[in-house]
Coordinates of C-alpha atoms and ligand atoms in Angstrom, one line a residue:
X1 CA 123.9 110.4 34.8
X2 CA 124.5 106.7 35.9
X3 CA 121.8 105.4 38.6
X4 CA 123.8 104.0 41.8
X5 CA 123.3 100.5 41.7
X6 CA 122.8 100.8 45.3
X7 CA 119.4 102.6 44.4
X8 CA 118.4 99.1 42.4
X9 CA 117.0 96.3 42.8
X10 CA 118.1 92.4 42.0
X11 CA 116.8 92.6 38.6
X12 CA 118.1 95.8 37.6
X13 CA 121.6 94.7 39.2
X14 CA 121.4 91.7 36.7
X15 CA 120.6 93.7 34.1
X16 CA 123.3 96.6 34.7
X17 CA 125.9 94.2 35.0
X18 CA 124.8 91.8 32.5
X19 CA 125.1 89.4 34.9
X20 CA 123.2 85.7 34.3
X21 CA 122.0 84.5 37.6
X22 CA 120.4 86.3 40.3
X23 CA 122.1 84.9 42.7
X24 CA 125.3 86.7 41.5
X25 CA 123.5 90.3 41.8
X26 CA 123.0 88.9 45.3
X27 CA 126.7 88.5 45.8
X28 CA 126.8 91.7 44.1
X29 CA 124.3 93.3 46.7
X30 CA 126.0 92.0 49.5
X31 CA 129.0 93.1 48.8
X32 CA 128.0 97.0 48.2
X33 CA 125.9 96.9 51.5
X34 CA 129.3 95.7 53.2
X35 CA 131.1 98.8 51.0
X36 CA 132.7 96.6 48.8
X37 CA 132.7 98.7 46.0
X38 CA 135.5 97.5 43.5
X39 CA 134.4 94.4 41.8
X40 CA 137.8 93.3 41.7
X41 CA 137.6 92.7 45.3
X42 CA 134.2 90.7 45.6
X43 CA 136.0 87.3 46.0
X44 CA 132.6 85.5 45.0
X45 CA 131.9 86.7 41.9
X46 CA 133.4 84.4 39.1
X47 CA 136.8 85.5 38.0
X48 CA 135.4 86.5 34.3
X49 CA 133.0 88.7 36.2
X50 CA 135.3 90.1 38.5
X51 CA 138.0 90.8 35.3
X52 CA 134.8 92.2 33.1
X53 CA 133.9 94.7 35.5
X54 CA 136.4 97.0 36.2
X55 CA 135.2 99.6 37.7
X56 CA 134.1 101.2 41.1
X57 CA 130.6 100.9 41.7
X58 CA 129.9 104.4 43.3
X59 CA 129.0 107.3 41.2
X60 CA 129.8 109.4 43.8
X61 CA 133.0 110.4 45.6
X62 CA 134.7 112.0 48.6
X63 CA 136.3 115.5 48.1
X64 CA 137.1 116.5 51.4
X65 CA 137.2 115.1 54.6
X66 CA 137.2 117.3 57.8
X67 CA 137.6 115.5 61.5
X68 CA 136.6 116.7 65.1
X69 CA 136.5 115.2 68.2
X70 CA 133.5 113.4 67.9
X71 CA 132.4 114.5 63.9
X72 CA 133.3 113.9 60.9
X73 CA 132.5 115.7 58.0
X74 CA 132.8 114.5 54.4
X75 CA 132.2 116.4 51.3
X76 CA 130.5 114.4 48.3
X77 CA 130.6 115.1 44.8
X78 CA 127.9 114.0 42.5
X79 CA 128.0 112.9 39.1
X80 CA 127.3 116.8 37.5
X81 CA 129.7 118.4 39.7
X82 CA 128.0 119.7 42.7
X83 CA 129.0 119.1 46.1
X84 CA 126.7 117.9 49.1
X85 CA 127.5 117.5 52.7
X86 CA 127.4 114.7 55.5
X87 CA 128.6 114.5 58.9
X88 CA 129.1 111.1 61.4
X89 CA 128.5 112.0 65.0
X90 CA 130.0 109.3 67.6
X91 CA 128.3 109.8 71.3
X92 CA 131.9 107.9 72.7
X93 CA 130.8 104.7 73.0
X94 CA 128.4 102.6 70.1
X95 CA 126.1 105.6 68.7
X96 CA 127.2 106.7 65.5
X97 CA 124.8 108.8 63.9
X98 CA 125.0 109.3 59.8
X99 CA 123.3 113.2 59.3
X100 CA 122.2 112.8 55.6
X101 CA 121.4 115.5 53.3
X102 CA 118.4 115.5 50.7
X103 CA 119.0 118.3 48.8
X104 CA 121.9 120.3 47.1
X105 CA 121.0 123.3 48.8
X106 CA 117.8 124.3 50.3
X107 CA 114.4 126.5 48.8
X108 CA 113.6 127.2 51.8
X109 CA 115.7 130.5 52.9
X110 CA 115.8 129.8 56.4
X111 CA 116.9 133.3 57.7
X112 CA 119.5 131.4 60.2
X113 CA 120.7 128.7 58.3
X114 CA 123.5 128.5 56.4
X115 CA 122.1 126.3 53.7
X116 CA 119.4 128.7 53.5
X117 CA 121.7 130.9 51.6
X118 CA 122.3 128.3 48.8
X119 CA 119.0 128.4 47.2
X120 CA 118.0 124.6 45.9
X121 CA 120.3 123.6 43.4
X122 CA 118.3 120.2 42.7
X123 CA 117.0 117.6 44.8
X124 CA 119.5 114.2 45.6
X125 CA 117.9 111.1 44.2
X126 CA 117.6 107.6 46.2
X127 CA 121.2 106.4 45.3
X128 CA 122.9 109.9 46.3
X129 CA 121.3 109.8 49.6
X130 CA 122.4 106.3 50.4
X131 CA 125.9 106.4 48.9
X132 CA 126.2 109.0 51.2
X133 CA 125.8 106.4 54.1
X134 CA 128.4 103.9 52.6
X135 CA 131.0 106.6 52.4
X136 CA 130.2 107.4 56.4
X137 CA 130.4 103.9 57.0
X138 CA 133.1 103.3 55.4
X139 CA 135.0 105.7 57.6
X140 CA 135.1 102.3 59.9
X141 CA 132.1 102.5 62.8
X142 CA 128.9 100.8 62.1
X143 CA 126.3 103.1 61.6
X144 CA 123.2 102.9 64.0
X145 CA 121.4 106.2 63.4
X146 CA 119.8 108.4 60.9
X147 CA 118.9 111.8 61.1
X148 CA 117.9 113.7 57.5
X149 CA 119.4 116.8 59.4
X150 CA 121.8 117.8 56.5
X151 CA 121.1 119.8 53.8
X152 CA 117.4 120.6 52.6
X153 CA 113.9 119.8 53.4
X154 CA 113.5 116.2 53.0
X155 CA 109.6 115.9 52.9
X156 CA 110.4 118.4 49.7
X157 CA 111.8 115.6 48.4
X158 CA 109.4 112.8 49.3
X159 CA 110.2 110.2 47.0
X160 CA 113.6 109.5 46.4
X161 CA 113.8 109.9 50.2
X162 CA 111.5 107.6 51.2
X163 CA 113.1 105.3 48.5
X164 CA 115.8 105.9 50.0
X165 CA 115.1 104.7 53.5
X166 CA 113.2 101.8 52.4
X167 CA 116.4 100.5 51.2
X168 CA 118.5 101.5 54.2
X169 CA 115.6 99.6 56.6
X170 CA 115.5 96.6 54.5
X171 CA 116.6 93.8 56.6
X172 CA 118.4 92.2 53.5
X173 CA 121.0 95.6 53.3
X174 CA 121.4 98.1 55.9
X175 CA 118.9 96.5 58.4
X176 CA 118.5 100.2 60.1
X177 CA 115.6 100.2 61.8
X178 CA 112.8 103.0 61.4
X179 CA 112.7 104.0 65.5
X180 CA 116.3 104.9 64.4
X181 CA 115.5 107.4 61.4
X182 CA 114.7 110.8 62.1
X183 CA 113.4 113.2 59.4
X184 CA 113.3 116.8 60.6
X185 CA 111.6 119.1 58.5
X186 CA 111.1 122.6 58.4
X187 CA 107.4 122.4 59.0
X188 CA 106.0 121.1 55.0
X189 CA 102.7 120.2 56.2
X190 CA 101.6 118.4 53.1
X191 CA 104.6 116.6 53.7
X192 CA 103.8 115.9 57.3
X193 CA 100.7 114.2 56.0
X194 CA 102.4 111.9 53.5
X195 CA 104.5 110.9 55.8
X196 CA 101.3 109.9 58.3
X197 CA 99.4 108.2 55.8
X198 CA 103.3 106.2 55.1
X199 CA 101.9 104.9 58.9
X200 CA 106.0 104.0 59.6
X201 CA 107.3 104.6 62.7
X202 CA 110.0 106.8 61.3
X203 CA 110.8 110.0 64.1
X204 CA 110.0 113.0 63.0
X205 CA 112.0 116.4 64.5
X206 CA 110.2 119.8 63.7
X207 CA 112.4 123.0 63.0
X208 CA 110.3 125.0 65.4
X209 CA 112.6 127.9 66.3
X210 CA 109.9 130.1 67.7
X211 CA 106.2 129.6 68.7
X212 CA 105.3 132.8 67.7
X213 CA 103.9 133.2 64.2
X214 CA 104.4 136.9 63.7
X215 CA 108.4 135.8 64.5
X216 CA 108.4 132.6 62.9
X217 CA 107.2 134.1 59.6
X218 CA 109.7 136.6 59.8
X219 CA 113.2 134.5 59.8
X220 CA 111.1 131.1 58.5
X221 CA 109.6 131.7 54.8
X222 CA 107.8 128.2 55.1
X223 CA 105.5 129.9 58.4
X224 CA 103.6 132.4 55.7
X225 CA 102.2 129.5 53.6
X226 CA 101.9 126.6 57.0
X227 CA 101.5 128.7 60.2
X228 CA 102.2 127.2 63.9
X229 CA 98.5 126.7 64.0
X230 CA 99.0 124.4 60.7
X231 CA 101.9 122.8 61.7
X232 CA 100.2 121.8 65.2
X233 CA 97.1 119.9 63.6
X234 CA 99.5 118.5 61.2
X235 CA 102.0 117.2 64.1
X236 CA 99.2 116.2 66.4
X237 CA 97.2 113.7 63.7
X238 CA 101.1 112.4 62.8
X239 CA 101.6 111.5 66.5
X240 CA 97.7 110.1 66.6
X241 CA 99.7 107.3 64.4
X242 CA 102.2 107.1 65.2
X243 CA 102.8 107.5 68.8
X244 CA 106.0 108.7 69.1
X245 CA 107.7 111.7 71.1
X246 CA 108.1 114.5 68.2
X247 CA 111.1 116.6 68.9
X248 CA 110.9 120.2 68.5
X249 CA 114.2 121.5 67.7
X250 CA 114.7 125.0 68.8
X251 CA 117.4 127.3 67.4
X252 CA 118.7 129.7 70.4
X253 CA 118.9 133.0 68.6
X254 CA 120.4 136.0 71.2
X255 CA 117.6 138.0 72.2
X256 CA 115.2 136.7 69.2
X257 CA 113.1 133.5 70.8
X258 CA 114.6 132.7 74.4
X259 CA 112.5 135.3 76.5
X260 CA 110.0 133.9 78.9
X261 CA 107.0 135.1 76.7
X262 CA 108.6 132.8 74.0
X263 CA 108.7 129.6 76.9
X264 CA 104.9 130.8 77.3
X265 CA 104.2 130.4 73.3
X266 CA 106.1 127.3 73.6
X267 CA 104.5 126.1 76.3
X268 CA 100.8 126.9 74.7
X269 CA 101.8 125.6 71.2
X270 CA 103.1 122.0 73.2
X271 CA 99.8 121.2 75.0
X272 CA 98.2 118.5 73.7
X273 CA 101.5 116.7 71.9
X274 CA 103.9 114.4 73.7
X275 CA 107.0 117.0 72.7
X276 CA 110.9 117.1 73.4
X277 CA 112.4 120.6 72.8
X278 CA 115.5 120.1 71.7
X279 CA 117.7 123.5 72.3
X280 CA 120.6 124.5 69.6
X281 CA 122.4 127.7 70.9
X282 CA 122.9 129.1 67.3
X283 CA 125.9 128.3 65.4
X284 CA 127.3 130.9 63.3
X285 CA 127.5 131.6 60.0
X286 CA 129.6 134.4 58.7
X287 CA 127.6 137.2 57.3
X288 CA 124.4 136.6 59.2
X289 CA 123.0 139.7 61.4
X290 CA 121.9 136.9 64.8
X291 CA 124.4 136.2 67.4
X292 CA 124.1 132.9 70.4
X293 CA 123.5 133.2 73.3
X294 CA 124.8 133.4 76.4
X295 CA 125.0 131.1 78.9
X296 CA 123.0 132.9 81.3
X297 CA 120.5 133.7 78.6
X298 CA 120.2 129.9 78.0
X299 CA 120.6 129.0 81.4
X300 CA 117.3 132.0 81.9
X301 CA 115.4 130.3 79.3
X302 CA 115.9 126.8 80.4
X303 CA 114.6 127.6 83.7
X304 CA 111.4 129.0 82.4
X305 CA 110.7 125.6 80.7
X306 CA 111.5 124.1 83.9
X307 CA 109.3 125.9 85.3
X308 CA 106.5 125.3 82.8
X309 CA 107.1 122.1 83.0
X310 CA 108.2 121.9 79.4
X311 CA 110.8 118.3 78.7
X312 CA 113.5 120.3 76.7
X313 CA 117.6 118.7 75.8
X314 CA 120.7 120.8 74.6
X315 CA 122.5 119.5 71.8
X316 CA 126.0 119.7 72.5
X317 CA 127.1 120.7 68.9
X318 CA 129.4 118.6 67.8
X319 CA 131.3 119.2 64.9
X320 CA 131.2 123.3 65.0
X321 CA 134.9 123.2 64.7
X322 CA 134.3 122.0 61.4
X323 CA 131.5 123.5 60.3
X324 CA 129.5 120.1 60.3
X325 CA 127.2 121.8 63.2
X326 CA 123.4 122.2 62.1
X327 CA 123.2 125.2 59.9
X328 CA 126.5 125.1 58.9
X329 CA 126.2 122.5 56.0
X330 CA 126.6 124.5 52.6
X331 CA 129.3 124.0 49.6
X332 CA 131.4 125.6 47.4
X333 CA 129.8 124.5 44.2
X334 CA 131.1 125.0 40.8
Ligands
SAH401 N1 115.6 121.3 56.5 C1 115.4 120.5 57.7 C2 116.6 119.7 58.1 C3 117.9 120.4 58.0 S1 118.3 121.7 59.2 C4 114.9 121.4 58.8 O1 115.0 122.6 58.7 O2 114.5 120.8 59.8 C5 118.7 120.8 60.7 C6 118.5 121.7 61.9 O3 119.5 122.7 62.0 C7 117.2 122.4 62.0 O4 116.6 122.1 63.2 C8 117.5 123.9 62.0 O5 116.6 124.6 62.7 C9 118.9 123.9 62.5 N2 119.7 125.0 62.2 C10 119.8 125.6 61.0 N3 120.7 126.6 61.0 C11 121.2 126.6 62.2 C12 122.3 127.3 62.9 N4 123.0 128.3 62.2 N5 122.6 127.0 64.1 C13 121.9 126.0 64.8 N6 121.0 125.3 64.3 C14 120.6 125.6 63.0
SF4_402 FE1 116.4 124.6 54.6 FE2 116.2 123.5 57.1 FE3 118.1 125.3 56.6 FE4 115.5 126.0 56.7 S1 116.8 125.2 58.4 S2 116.9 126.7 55.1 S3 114.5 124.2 55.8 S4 118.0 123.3 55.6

């Protein structure tokens, strides 16, 4: 497989290209980060260059492109075949959100989640997850915000994502800032810690679902090996840090985690963390056994935390029309 030149540096550029100067894998650079891709069109580059080079620099490409209100959903595929997923979220006015995956697929078997069903067909490497990016950019809004929300675990891929996002903070390419990167993970704890010890101040979002282990272990396979009372050390020494509000995200399921025993155990496992719950009335997926709820279950449940005190959202989910809702992110591979 070619590497993405967008996963290399100015050396390597030089080298790829068999280009003299370094200046010109600068013009190169520059001209990718703007997603200028054909050489053809990078009006800098000397005229032999720009006739020696013809070809597109992306090694990956759109296969389908699927459009909602406010989402956008683009199928990629890689170099070998497979197929990932991304999605563009646009609040209305300047927030356009790229939701990256990090993984064809997922291990993890998440008992609500779409991916889940996929199994991991491999992890993405750095130039995979930022080409990703430059397609959703390309789509014609400036991108200000990154959330690994896609497909996978990203802290099960800890290197080439981190790779990854160094090159999309660098001031000299994408210049996105870490307050505006969110990884959410499933609840890796080793990969919490990594990510501590990284001492960026990256956002981190937490699949929490339910705060009861005997329920969390049952629908989340990642609970029997790093159990809520895990997962809680691990977020409170991040946020000792870092400093910054951790989002719980919490998967409505019907009659499953929204009683007000479960606001209780949400409440309990909360204390001591700064902690927004961030509430996803289930999307479905065909097949699966768990239905969403109702408004006047969510509007039951949400009174509870209001009750307790407990700072909670609802994420409006955008996209469900076309499948680009969390949970909803798996493809047809070959
Ligand atoms: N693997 C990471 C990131 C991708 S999942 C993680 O689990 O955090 C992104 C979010 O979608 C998670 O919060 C997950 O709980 C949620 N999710 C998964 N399936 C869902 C579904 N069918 N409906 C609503 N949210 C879902
Ligand atoms: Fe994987 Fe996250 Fe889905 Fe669980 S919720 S299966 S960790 S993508």
């Amino acid at each position: 497989m070619r590497k993405s030149l967008y996963a290399m540096n100015l050396d390597e550029i030089m080298e790829e290209l068999n280009l003299e100067k370094k200046f010109q894998a600068r013009i190169v650079r520059d001209n990718l980060v703007k997603g200028i891709t054909d050489f053809s069109q990078m009006t800098s580059l000397s005229k032999k260059d720009r006739e020696r080079l013809r070809w597109d620099a992306m090694t990956t490409s759109i296969v389908e492109k699927q459009e909602s209100l406010s989402a956008v959903k683009l199928a990629i595929r890689l170099q070998d075949g497979l197929v990932v997923e991304c999605v563009r979220l646009s609040d209305g006015k300047d927030r356009h959100t790229a939701c990256l995956s990090s993984q064809v697929g997922c291990a993890m078997g998440c008992a609500f989640c779409k991916t889940g069903t996929m199994g991991l067909k491999r992890n993405l490497d750095s130039g995979e997850i930022i080409e990703q990016f430059v397609h959703l950019e390309k789509l014609g809004e400036k991108i200000s915000h990154i959330v690994f929300m896609g497909m996978g675990e990203p802290l099960n891929n800890f290197g080439p994502l981190m790779e990854a996002i160094h090159i999309l903070h660098d001031r000299e390419q994408f210049d996105i800032s870490y307050r505006k990167i969110t990884i959410s993970t499933s609840g890796f704890v080793p990969g919490i810690h990594k990510l501590s010890e990284l001492e960026l101040p990256i956002k981190l979002a937490v699949s929490l679902v339910t705060a009861d282990d005997a329920k969390r272990s049952r629908i989340m396979r990642i609970n029997r090996t790093y159990p809520l009372s895990e997962l809680k050390k691990a977020l409170i020494s991040f946020q000792r840090r870092e400093n910054k509000r951790i989002t719980l995200e919490y998967c409505m399921l019907k009659g499953y985690n929204t009683g007000a025993e479960d606001a209780e155990k949400l409440k309990k496992f909360m204390s001591g963390m700064d902690a927004l719950v961030n509430l996803i009335p289930w999307n479905p997926v065909e097949g699966m056994s768990f239905e969403s709820p109702s408004d006047d279950e969510i509007r039951a449940f949400t009174n509870e935390l209001k009750r307790l005190g407990i700072n909670y959202s609802i994420r409006r989910s955008k996209g469900r029309d076309i499948s680009g809702a969390c949970g909803q992110l798996a493809s047809k591979n070959e």
